[in-house]
Short mmCIF file of C-alpha atoms in Angstrom, two decimals:
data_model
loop_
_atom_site.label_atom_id
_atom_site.label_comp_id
_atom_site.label_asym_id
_atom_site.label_seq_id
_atom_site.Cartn_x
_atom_site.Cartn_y
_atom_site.Cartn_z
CA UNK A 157 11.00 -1.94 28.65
CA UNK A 158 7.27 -2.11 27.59
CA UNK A 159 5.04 -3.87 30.02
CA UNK A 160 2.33 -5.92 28.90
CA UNK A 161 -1.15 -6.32 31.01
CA UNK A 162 -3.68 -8.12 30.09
CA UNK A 163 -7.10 -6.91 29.97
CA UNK A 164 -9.75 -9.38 30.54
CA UNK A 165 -13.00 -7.26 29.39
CA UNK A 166 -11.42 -7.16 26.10
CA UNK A 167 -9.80 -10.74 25.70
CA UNK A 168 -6.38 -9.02 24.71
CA UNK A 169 -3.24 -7.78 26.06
CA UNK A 170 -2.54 -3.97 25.86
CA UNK A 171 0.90 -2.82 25.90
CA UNK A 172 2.21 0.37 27.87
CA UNK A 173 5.74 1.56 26.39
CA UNK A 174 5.92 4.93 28.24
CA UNK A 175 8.99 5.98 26.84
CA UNK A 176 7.52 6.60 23.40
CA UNK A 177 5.67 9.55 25.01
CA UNK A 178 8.97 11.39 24.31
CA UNK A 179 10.16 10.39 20.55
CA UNK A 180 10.19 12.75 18.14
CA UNK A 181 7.23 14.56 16.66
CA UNK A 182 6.90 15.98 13.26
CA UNK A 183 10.14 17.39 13.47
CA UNK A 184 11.19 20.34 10.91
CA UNK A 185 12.63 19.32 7.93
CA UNK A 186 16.09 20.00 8.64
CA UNK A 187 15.74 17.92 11.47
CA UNK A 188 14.58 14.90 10.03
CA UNK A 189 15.73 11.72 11.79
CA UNK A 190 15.57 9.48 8.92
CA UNK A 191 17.78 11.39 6.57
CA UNK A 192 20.63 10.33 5.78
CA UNK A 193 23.66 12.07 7.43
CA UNK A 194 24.82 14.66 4.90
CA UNK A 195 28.46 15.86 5.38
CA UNK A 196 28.61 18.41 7.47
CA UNK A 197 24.67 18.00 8.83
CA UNK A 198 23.63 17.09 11.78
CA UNK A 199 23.99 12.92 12.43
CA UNK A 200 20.58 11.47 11.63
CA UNK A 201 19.25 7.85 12.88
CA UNK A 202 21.75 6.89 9.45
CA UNK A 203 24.80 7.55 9.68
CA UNK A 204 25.39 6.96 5.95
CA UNK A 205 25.60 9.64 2.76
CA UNK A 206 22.68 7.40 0.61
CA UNK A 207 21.50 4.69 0.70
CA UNK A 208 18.34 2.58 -0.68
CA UNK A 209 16.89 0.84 1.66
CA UNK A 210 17.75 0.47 5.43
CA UNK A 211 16.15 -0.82 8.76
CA UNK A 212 16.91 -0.67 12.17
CA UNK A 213 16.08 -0.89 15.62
CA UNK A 214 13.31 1.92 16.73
CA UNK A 215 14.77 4.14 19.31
CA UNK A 216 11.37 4.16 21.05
CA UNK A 217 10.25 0.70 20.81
CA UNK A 218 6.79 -0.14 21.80
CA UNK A 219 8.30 -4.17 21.54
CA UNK A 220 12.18 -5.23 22.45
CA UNK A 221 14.01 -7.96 23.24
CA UNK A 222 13.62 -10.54 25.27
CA UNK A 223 10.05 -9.77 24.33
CA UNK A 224 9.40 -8.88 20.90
CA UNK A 225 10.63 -5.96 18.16
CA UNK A 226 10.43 -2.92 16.91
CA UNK A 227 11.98 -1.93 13.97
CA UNK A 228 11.75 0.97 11.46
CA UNK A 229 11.89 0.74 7.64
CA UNK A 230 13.10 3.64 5.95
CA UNK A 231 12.35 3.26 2.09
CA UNK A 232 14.45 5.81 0.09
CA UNK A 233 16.99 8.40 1.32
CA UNK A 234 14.44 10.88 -0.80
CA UNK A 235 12.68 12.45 2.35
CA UNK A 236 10.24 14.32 0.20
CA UNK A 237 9.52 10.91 -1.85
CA UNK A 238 6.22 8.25 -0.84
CA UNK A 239 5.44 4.90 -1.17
CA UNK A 240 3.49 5.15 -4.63
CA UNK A 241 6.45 7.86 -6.00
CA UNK A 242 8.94 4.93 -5.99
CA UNK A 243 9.87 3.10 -8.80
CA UNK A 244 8.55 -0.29 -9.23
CA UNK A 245 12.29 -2.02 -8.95
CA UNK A 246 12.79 -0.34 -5.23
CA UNK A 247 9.54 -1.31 -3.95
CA UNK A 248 10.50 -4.85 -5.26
CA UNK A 249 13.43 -4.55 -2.99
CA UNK A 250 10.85 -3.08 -0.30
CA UNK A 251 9.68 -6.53 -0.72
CA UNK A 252 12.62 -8.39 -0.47
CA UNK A 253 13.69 -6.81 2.73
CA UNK A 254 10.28 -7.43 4.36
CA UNK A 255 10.62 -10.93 3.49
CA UNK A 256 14.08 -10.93 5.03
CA UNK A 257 12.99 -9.65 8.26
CA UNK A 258 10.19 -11.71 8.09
CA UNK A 259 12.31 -14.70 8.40
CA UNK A 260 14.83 -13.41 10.35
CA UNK A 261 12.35 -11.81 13.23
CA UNK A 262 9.84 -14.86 13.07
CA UNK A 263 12.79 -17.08 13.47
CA UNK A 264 12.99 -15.77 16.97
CA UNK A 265 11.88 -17.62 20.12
CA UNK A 266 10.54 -14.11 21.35
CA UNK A 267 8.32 -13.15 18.00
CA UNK A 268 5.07 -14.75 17.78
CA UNK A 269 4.09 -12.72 15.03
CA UNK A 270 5.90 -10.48 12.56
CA UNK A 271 3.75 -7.40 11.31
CA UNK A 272 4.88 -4.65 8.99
CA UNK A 273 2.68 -1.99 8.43
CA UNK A 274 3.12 1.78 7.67
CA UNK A 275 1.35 5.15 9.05
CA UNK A 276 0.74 7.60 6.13
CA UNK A 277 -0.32 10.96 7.04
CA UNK A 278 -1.05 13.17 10.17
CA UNK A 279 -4.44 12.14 10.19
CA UNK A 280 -3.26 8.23 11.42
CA UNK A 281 -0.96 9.46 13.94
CA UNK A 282 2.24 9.32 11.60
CA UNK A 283 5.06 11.38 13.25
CA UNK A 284 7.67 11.53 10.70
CA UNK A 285 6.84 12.52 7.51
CA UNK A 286 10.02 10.97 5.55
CA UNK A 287 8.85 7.46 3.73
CA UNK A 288 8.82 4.62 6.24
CA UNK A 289 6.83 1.63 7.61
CA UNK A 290 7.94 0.04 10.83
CA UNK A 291 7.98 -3.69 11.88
CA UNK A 292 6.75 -4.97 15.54
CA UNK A 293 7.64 -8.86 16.22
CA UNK A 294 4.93 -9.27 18.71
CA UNK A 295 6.05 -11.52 21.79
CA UNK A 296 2.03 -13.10 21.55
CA UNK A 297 -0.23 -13.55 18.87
CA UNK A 298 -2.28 -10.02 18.56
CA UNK A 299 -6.30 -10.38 18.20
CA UNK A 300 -6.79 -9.29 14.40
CA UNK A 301 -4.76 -12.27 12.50
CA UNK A 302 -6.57 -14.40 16.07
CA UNK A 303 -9.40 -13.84 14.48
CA UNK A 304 -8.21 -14.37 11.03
CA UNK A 305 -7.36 -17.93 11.97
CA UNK A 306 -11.05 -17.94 13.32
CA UNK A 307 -12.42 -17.54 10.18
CA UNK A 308 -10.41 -19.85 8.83
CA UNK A 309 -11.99 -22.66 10.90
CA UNK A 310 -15.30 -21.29 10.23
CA UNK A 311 -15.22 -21.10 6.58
CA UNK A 312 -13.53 -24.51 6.98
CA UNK A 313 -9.81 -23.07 4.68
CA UNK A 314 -8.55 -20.52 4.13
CA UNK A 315 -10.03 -17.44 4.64
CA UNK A 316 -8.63 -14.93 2.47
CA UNK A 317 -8.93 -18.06 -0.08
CA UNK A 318 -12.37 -18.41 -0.02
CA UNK A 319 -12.89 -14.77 0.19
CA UNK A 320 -10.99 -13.72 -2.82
CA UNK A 321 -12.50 -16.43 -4.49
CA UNK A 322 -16.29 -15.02 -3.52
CA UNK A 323 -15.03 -11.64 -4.96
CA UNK A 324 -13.71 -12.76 -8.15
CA UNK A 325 -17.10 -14.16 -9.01
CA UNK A 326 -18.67 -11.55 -7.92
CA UNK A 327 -16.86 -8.65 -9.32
CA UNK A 328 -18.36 -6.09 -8.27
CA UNK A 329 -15.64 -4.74 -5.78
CA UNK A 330 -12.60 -5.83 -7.96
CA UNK A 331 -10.16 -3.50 -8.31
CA UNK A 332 -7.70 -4.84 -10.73
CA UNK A 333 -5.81 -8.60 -10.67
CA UNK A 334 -2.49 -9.13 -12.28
CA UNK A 335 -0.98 -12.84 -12.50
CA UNK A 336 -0.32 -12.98 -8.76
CA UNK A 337 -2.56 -10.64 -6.92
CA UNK A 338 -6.10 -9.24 -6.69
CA UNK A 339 -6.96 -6.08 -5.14
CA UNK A 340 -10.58 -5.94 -4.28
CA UNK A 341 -12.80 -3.30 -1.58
CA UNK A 342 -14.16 -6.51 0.62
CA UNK A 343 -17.71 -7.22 0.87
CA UNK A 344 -17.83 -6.00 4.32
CA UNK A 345 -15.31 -3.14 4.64
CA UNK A 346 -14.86 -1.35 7.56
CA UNK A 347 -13.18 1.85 6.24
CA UNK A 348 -15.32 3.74 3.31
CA UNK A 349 -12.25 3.51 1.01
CA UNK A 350 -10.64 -0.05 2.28
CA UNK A 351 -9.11 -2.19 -0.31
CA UNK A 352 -7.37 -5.34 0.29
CA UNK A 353 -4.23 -6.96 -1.81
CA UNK A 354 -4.62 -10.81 -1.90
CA UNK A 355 -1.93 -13.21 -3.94
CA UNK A 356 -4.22 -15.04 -6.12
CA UNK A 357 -2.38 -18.69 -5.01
CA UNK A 358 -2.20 -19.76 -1.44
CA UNK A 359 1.04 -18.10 -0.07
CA UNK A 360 1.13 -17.79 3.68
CA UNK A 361 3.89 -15.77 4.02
CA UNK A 362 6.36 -13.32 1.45
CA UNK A 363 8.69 -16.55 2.25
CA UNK A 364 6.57 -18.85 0.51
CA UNK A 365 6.51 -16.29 -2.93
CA UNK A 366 8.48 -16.47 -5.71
CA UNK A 367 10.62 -13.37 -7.03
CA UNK A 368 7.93 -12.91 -9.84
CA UNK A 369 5.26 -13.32 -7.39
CA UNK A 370 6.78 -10.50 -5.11
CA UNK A 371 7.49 -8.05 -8.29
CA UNK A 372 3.69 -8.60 -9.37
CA UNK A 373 3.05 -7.91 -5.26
CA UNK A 374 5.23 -4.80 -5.52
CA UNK A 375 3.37 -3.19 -9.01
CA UNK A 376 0.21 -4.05 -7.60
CA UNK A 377 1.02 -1.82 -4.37
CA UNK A 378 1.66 0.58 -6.48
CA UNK A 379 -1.28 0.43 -8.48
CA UNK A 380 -3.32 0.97 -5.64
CA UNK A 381 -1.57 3.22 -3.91
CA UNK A 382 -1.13 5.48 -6.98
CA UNK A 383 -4.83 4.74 -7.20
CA UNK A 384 -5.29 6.23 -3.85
CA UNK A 385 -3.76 9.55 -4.05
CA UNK A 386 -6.39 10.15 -7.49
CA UNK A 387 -8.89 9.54 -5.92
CA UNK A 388 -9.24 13.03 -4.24
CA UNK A 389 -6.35 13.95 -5.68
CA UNK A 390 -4.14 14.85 -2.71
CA UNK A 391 -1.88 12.11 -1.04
CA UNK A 392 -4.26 10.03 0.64
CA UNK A 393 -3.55 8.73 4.55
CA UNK A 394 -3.73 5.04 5.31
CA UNK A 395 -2.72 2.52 7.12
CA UNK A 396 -1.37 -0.16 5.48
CA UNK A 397 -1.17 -3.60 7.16
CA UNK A 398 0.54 -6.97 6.13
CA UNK A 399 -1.38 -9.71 7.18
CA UNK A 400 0.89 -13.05 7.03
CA UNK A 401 1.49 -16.78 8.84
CA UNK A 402 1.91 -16.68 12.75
CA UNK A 403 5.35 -17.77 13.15
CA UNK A 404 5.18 -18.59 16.62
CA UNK A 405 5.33 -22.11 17.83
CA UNK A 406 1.19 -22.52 18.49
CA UNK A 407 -0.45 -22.03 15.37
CA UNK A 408 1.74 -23.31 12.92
CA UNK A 409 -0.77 -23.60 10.03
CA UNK A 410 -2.74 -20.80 8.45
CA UNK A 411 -2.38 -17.55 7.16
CA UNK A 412 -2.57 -16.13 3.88
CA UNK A 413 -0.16 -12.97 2.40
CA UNK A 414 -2.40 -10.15 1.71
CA UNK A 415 -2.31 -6.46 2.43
CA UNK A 416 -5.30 -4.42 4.00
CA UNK A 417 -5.30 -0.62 3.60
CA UNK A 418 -7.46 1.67 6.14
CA UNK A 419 -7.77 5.24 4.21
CA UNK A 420 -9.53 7.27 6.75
CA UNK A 421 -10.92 9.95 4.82
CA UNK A 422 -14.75 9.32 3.82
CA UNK A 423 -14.35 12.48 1.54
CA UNK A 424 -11.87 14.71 0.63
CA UNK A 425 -12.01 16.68 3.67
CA UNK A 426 -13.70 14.65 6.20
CA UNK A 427 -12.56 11.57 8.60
CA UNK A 428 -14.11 8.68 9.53
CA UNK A 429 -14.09 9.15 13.07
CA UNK A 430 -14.00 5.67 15.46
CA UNK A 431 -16.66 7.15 17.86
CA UNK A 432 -19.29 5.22 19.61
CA UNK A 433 -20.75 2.35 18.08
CA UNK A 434 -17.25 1.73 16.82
CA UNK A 435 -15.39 2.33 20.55
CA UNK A 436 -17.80 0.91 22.62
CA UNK A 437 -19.54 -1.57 20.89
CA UNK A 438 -17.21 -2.90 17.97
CA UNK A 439 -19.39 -2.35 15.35
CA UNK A 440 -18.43 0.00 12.42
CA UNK A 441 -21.15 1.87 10.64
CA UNK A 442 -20.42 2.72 7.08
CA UNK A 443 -20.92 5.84 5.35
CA UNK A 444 -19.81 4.50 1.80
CA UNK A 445 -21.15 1.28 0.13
CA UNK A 446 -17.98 -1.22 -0.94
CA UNK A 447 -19.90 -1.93 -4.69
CA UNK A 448 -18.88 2.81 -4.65
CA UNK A 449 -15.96 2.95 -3.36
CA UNK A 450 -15.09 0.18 -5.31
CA UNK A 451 -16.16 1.62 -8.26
CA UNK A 452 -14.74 5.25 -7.52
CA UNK A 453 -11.29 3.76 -6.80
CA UNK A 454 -11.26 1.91 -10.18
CA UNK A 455 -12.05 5.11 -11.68
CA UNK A 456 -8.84 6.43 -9.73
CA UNK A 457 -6.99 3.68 -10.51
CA UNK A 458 -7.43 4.21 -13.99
CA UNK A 459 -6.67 7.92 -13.85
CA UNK A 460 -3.20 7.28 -12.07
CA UNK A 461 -2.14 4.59 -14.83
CA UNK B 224 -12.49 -17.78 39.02
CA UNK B 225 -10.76 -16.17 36.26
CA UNK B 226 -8.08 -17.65 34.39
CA UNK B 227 -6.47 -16.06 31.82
CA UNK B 228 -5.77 -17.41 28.67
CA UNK B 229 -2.23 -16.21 29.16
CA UNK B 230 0.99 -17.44 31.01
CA UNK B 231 3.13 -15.18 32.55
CA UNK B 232 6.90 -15.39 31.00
CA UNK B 233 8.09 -12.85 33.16
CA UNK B 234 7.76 -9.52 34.92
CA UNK B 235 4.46 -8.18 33.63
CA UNK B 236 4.76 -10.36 30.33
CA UNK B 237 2.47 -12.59 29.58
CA UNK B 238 3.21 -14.87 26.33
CA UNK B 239 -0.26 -16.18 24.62
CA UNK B 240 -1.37 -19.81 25.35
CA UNK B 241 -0.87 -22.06 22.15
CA UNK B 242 -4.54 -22.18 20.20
CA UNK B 243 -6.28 -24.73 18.31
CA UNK B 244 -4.48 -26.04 15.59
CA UNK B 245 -5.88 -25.19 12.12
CA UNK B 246 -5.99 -27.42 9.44
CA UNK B 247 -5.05 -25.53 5.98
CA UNK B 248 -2.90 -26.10 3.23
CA UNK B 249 0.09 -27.53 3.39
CA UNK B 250 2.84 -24.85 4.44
CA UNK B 251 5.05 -24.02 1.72
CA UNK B 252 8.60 -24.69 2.09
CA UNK B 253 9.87 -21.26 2.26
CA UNK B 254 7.71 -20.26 5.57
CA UNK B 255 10.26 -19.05 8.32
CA UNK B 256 10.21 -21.90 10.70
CA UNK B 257 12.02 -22.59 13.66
CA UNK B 258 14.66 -23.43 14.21
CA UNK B 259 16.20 -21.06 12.01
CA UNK B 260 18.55 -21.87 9.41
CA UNK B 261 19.31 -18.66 8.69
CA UNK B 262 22.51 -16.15 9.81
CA UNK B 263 22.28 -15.30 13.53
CA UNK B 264 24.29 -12.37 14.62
CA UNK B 265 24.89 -11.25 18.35
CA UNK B 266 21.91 -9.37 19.88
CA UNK B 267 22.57 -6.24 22.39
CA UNK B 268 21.00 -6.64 25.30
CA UNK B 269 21.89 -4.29 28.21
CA UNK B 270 25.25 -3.46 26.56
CA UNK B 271 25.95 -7.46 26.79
CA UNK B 272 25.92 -10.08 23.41
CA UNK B 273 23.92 -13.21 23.97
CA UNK B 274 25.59 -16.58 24.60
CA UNK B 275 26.24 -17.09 20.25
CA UNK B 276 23.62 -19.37 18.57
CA UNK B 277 24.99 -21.73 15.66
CA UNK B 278 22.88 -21.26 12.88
CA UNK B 279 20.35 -24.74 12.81
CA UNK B 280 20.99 -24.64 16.46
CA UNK B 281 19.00 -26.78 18.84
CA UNK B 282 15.16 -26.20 19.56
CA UNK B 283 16.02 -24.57 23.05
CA UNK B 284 18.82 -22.56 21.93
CA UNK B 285 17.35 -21.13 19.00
CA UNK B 286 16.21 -17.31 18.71
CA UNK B 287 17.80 -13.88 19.67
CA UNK B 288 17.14 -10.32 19.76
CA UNK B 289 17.97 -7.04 16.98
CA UNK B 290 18.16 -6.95 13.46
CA UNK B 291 21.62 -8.27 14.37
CA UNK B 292 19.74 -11.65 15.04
CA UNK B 293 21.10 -14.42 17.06
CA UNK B 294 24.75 -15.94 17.23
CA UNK B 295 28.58 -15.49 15.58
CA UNK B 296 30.86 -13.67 16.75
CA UNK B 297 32.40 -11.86 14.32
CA UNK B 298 28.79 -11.15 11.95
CA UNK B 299 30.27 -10.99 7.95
CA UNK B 300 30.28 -7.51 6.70
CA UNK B 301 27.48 -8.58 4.04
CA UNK B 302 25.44 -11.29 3.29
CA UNK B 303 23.28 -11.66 -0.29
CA UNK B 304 19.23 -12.48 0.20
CA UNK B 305 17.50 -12.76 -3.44
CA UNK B 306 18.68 -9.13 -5.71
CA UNK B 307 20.16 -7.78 -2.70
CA UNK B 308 22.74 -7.28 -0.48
CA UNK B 309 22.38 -6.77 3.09
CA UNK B 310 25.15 -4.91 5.35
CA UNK B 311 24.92 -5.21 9.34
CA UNK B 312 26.16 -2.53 11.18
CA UNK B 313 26.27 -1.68 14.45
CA UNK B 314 25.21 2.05 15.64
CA UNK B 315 27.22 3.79 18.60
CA UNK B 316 24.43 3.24 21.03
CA UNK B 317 24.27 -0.81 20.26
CA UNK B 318 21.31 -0.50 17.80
CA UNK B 319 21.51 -2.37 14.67
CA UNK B 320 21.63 -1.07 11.11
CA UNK B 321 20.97 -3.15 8.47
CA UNK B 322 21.38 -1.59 4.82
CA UNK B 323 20.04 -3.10 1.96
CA UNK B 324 20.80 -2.20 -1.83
CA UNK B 325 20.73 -4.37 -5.00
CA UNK B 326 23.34 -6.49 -5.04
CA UNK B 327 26.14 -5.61 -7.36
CA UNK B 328 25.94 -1.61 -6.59
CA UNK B 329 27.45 0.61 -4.40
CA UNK B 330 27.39 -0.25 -0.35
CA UNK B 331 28.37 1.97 1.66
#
C-alpha cells in the first residue's frame, strides 16, 4: 500500500509506493512481461496467445484500492511495434478503451482524477520497452490539471478554449488541425519540442466525444507522433499526458480533452535536463523558441505523411 | 498554525479538500458522473470481494476498486462499449484482465 504525505513547502501530496523499487527493469526480450503467453513460453502478465488490446491491474502500483489505481495499457501483442507504427483503426480502439476506463475508474468513490499517460523511451524512465501507457486514478486531485482549473478562472472559461483559440489566430505554432483537433507547440512551452493536441469543440472528457471525434483524435496522434520520430529521425522519447475533467465530487465543472507531449531531447543527441532553475525554482528556461520548433516539427510532420 | 488543505481519510491518506467551483460550459452528457450507471464487477481487496454494488446504486454505496469495478456477482463474460468488446477476466493472483478487441472478431 502506497502512503501518501503531504508536503507543505510544495502545496502537494507526494506519494511513496516502495514496492515499485523492485518491478521489473528493462528486462531481455525473451522476458518481456507484456507479451503475450506463447505456447510453450514462459507465462507473461497475459495469459492469452494474441490479443489487441488489454489492460490490467499494475503489479507494482504506485495507486490501489481503497485509494486510487494503477493500471497498465498494453496496445498491441507486437512487442517490437510503437504508438505511431499502429494502424489508425487500433489506435481508435486505443481510444475507445481509454474512454472506457475513463468512465469506469472516475466512476469510483476512490478516483478523483483519471490520468492516462505513456513513458516512451529510456531517457523518461520507461522500463519496459513493449508498447504501453499506464492509467493512475488518483485518490486527490494532482497539482497540474489544479492549476489547469486555475487558469480557467483567470482567463474567465475555458482554458485550453481560449488558448487554442489565441493559437489559431495566430498561427504561427500550428501544427496541423483536422475537423476535431488542433495540434499546436503552445506559446509558452516548457519542453523545446512540446506540442499539445486540443479537440477544436469544448469536450471535457473522451466521454463527452463522438466516435468521429475520437477517430479524428486517434489520426491526429498519429500525425504527430509519426511527426515526432522525423524529426531527428530516430524514435523520439516523450511523455505523453491526457489532460481531461476531474471526476471527483469537488470540481465538477471544467476541463477540456487535450493531449500534451514532453519530448525531452533539445537535439538529436542531447536532453533537456530539469536542473536548477527548473528544480529549485520552477521556472523552465528554454533552449528552443515555440514559433522553431513549431516550424521544424511541421517540416517533420510533413516528411512522415 | 498550519492547516492543511487536506483531510485525512485514513492511515497516512489524505483525500484533497473540495475547491472552488468553476463556472464553464455546460458538462456534456456523456462525462462519467457519479453515481455510475455503468457495469460494476466485484473488486479484490485482500483476497475478499466488496459488499456487490447495483449498478445506479445509491450516492454512499457507489464506487469500487480493479478494472473489475464495483458490484455483481457473477460479472458477464463480455460486455460491448462503442466497436468493441470487452472481456473481464480474473488473473490467478486476483488481478483483473480486461481484453478488448473489435467487436465481432475473435476473443479469446
Amino acid at each position: 500500500m502506497s502512503e501518501l504525505r503531504f508536503n507543505e513547502l510544495r502545496g502537494e501530496q507526494v506519494a511513496y509506493a516502495i514496492h515499485r523499487q523492485d518491478r521489473t527493469f528493462l528486462p531481455d526480450r525473451a522476458h518481456c512481461p507484456l507479451d503475450a503467453t506463447r505456447p510453450g513460453g514462459p507465462p507473461t502478465e497475459i495469459p492469452l496467445a494474441s490479443f489487441e488490446i488489454v489492460v490490467f491491474d499494475n503489479r507494482f502500483p504506485a495507486f490501489e484500492a481503497p485509494a486510487g489505481a494503477a493500471e497498465v495499457v498494453v496496445y498491441t501483442d507486437d512487442h517490437d511495434a510503437s504508438l505511431g507504427a499502429l494502424p489508425l483503426d487500433r489506435v481508435e480502439a486505443l481510444m475507445w478503451v481509454w474512454r472506457h476506463r475513463y468512465e469506469e475508474l472516475g466512476a469510483r468513490e476512490d478516483v478523483e482524477y483519471v490520468y492516462i499517460f505513456e513513458n516512451r523511451g529510456v531517457e523518461v524512465g520507461v522500463t519496459l520497452h513493449h508498447p504501453h501507457g499506464q492509467i493512475y486514478g488518483y485518490p486527490f486531485l494532482p497539482p497540474v490539471p489544479a492549476l489547469e482549473l486555475a487558469a480557467d478562472r483567470r482567463l474567465g472559461g475555458c482554458a485550453p478554449c481560449v488558448l487554442l483559440a489565441r493559437e489559431r489566430a495566430d498561427g504561427r505554432r500550428l501544427l496541423f488541425e483536422n475537423d476535431a483537433v488542433a495540434a499546436y507547440v503552445p506559446e509558452a512551452a516548457r519542453w523545446p519540442y512540446e506540442a499539445h493536441l486540443a479537440m477544436r469543440a469544448h469536450r471535457p472528457s473522451l466521454a463527452d466525444c463522438d466516435p468521429g471525434e475520437l477517430r479524428l483524435l486517434a489520426a491526429a496522434i498519429l500525425q504527430l507522433v509519426r511527426g515526432f520520430d522525423a524529426l531527428f529521425d530516430r524514435p523520439l522519447p516523450y511523455v505523453m499526458a491526457v489532460h481531461q475533467a476531474p471526476t471527483g465530487d469537488a470540481p465538477r465543472a471544467g476541463g477540456h480533452l487535450h493531449i500534451e507531449f514532453y519530448p525531452p531531447l533539445r537535439t538529436a543527441e542531447k536532453l533537456k535536463y530539469l536542473a536548477g532553475s527548473e528544480q529549485g525554482a520552477g521556472t523552465f528556461i528554454g533552449d528552443v523558441l515555440p514559433e522553431e520548433a513549431a516550424a521544424e516539427l511541421r517540416e517533420a510532420v510533413r516528411r512522415a505523411a | 498554525m498550519h492547516t492543511s488543505p487536506f483531510r485525512q481519510v485514513g492511515p497516512g491518506l489524505f483525500r484533497s479538500a473540495p475547491g472552488p467551483a468553476v463556472a464553464l460550459a455546460e458538462p456534456a452528457s456523456g462525462r462519467a458522473q457519479k453515481p455510475s450507471t455503468l457495469p460494476l464487477y466485484p473488486a479484490v481487496m485482500d483476497g475478499k470481494r466488496e459488499p456487490a454494488v447495483e449498478p445506479g446504486g445509491s450516492e454512499t454505496s457507489r464506487g469500487s476498486a480493479g478494472p473489475g469495478g464495483g458490484a455483481e456477482a457473477s460479472p458477464p463474460p463480455s460486455e460491448s462499449f462503442g466497436p468493441l468488446a470487452v472481456t473481464r477476466l480474473r488473473k490467478d493472483d486476483g488481478r483483473w484482465l480486461l481484453v478488448f478487441a473489435r467487436a465481432g472478431e475473435a476473443e479469446p
